[in-house]
mmCIF file of C-alpha atoms in Angstrom:
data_model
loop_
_atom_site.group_PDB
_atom_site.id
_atom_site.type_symbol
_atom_site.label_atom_id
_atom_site.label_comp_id
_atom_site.label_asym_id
_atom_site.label_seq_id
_atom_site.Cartn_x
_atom_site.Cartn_y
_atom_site.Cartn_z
ATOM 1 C CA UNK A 73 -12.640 9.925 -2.811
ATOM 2 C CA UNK A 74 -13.491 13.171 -1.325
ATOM 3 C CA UNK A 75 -15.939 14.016 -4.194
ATOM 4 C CA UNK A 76 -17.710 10.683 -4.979
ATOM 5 C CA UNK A 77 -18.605 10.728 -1.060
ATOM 6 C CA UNK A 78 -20.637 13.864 -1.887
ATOM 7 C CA UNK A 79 -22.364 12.288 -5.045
ATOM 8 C CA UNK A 80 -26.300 11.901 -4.314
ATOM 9 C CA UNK A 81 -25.912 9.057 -6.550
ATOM 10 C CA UNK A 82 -23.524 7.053 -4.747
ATOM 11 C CA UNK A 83 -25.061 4.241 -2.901
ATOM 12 C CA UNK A 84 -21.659 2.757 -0.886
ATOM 13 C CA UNK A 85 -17.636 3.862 -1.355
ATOM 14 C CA UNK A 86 -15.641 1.014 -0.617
ATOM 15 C CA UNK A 87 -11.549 1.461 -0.568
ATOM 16 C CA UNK A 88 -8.814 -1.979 -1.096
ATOM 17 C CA UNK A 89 -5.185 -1.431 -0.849
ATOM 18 C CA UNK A 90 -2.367 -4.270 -1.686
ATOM 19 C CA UNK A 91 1.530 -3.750 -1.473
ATOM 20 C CA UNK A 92 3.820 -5.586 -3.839
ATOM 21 C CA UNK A 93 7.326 -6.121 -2.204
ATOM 22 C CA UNK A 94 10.260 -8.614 -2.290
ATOM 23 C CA UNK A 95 13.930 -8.870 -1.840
ATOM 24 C CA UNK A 96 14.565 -10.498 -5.529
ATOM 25 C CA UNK A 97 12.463 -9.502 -8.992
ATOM 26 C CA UNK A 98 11.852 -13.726 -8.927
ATOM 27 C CA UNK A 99 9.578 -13.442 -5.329
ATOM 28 C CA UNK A 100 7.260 -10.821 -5.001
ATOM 29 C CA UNK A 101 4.630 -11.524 -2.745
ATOM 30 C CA UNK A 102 1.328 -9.242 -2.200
ATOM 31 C CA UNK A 103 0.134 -7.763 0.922
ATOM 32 C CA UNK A 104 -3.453 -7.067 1.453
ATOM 33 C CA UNK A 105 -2.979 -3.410 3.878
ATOM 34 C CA UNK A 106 -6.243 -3.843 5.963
ATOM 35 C CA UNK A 107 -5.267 -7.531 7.026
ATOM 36 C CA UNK A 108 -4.233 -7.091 10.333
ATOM 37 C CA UNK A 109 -1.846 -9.653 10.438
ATOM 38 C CA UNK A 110 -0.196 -6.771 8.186
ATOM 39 C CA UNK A 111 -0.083 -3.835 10.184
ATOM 40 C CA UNK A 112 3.091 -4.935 12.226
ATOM 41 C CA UNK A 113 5.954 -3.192 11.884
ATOM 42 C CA UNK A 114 8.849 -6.277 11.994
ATOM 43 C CA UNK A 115 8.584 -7.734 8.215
ATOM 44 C CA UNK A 116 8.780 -11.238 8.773
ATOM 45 C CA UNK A 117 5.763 -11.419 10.635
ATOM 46 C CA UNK A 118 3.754 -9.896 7.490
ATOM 47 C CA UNK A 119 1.782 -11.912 6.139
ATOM 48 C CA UNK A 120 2.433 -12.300 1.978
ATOM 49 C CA UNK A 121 0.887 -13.829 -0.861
ATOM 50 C CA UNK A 122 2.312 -14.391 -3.872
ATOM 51 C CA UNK A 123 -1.169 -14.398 -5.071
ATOM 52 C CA UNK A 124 -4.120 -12.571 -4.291
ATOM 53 C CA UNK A 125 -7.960 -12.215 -6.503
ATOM 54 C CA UNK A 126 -8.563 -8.272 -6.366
ATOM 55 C CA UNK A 127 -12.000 -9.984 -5.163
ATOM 56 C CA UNK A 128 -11.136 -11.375 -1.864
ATOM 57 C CA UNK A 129 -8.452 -8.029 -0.770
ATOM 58 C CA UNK A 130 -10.049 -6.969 2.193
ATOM 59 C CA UNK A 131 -12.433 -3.930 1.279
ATOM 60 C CA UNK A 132 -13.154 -1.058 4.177
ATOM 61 C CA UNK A 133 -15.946 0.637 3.820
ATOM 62 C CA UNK A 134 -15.493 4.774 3.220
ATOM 63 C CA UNK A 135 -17.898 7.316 4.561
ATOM 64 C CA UNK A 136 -16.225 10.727 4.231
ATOM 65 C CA UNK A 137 -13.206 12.642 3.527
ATOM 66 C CA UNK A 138 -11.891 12.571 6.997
ATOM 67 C CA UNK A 139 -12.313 8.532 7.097
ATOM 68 C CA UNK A 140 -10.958 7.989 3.593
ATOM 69 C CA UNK A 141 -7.625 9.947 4.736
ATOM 70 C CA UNK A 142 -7.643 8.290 7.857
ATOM 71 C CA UNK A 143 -7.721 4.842 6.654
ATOM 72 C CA UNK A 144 -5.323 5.435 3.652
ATOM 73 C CA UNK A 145 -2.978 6.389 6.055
ATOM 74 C CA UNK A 146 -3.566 3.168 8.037
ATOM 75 C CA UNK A 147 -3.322 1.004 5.628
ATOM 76 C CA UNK A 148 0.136 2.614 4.094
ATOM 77 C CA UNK A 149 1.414 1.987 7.368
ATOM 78 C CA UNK A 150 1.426 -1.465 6.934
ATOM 79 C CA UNK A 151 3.087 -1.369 4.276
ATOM 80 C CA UNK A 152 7.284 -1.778 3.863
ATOM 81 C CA UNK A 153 9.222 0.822 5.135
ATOM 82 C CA UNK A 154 13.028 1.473 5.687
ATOM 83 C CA UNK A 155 15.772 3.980 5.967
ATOM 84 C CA UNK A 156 18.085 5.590 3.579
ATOM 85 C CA UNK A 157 20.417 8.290 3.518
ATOM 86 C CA UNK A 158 17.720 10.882 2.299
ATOM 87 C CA UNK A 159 14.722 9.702 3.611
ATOM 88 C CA UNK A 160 14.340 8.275 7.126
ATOM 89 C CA UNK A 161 10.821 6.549 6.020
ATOM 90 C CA UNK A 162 11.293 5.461 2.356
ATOM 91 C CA UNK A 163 8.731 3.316 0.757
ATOM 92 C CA UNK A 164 10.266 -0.216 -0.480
ATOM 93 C CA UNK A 165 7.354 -1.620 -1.921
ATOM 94 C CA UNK A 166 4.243 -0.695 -4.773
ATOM 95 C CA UNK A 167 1.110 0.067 -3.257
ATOM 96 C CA UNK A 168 -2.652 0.047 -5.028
ATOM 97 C CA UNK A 169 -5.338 1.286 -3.991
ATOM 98 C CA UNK A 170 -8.711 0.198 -5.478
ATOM 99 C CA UNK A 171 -11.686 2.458 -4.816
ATOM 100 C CA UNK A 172 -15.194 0.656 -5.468
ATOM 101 C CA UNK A 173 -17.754 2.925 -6.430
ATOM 102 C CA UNK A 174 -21.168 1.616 -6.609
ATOM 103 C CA UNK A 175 -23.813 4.215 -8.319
ATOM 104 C CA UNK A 176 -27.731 4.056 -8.398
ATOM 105 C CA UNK A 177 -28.766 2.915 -11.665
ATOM 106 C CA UNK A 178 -31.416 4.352 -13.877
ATOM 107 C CA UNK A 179 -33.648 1.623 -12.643
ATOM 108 C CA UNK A 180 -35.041 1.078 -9.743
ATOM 109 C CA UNK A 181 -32.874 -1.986 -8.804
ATOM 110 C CA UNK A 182 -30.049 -1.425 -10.980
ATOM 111 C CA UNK A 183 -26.018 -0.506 -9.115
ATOM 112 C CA UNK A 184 -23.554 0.347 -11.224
ATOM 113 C CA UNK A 185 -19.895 -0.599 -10.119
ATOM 114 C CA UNK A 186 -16.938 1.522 -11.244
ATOM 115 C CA UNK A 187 -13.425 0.923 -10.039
ATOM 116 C CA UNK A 188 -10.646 3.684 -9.357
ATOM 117 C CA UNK A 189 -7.338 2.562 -9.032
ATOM 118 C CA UNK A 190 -4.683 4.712 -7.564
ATOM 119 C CA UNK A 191 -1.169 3.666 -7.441
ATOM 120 C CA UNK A 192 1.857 4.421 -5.297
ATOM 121 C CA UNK A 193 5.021 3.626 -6.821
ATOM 122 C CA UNK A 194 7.997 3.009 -4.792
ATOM 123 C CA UNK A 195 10.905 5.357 -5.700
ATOM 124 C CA UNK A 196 14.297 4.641 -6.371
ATOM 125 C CA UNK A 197 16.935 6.824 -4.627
ATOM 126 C CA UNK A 198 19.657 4.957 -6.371
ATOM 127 C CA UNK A 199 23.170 5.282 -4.965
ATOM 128 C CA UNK A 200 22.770 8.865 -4.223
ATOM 129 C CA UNK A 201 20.499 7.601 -0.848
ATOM 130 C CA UNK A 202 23.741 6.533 0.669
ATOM 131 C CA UNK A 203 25.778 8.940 1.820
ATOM 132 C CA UNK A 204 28.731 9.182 4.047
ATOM 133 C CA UNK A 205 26.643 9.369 7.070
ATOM 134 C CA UNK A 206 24.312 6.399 6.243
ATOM 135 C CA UNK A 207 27.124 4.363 4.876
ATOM 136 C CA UNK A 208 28.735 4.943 8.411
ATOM 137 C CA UNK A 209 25.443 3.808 10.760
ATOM 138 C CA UNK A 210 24.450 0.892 8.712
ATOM 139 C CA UNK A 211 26.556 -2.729 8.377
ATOM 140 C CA UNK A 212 27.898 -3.927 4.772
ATOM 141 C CA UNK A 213 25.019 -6.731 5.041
ATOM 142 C CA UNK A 214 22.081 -3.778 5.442
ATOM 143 C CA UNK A 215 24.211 -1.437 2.632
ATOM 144 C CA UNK A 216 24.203 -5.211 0.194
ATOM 145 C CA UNK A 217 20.357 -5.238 1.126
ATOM 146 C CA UNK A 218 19.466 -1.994 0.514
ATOM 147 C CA UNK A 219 21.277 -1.937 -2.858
ATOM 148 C CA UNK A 220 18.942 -5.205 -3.829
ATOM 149 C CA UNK A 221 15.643 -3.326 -3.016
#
């Protein structure tokens, strides 16, 4: 994102990002990251489709390096987060992120779109995430949950 900022040709950067998540493989909903009724950190007050056109996820506009960092970061975190014995902030869901790059054409009123998608996959710590310690703080109904994720 960094680099097509600097491009001459580069008429407008535009940045998407949308979080797949669910407690079952049979209900995933989506979660468009620059919704504000998504950047609360209690998950049953986000706000999940199970459904979403690429063409109506919110799109912020980028300007520079500094602002593309800045609002990756906000939008990852409104995405799911939650505990486990290795990692106090582990990632529960799939993120994208769409970059929208429109170009200057060859003619005078002629944009060329291109689309960049970058992808943050939720990793899976398996049964080695909860050790003794976790096991210990956490209830058998959080330890069930955690094991469904």
């Amino acid at each position: 994102l960094a680099y097509m900022c600097k491009q001459p040709n580069v008429s407008k950067l535009e940045l998407s990002a949308v979080e797949a998540f669910g407690h079952h493989v049979a209900k995933i909903y989506l979660f468009d990251l620059f919704d504000p009724l998504n950047q609360v950190p209690e998950w049953d007050k986000k706000h999940g489709l199970t459904t979403i056109d690429p063409k109506k996820a919110t799109r912020v506009e980028i300007s520079d390096a500094n602002d593309a960092h800045d609002r990756i970061i906000f939008a990852h975190a409104g995405s799911h987060f939650a505990p486990t014995g290795k990692n106090p902030e582990s990632s529960r869901g799939h993120v994208t992120f769409v970059a929208t790059v429109h170009r200057d054409g060859a003619g005078a009123h002629e944009t060329n779109t291109s689309y960049f998608c970058m992808v943050d996959c939720a990793g899976s710590e398996g049964e080695t995430a909860f050790t003794q310690e976790f096991r210990a703080r956490v209830t058998p109904q959080v330890l069930l949950c955690r094991r469904l994720e």
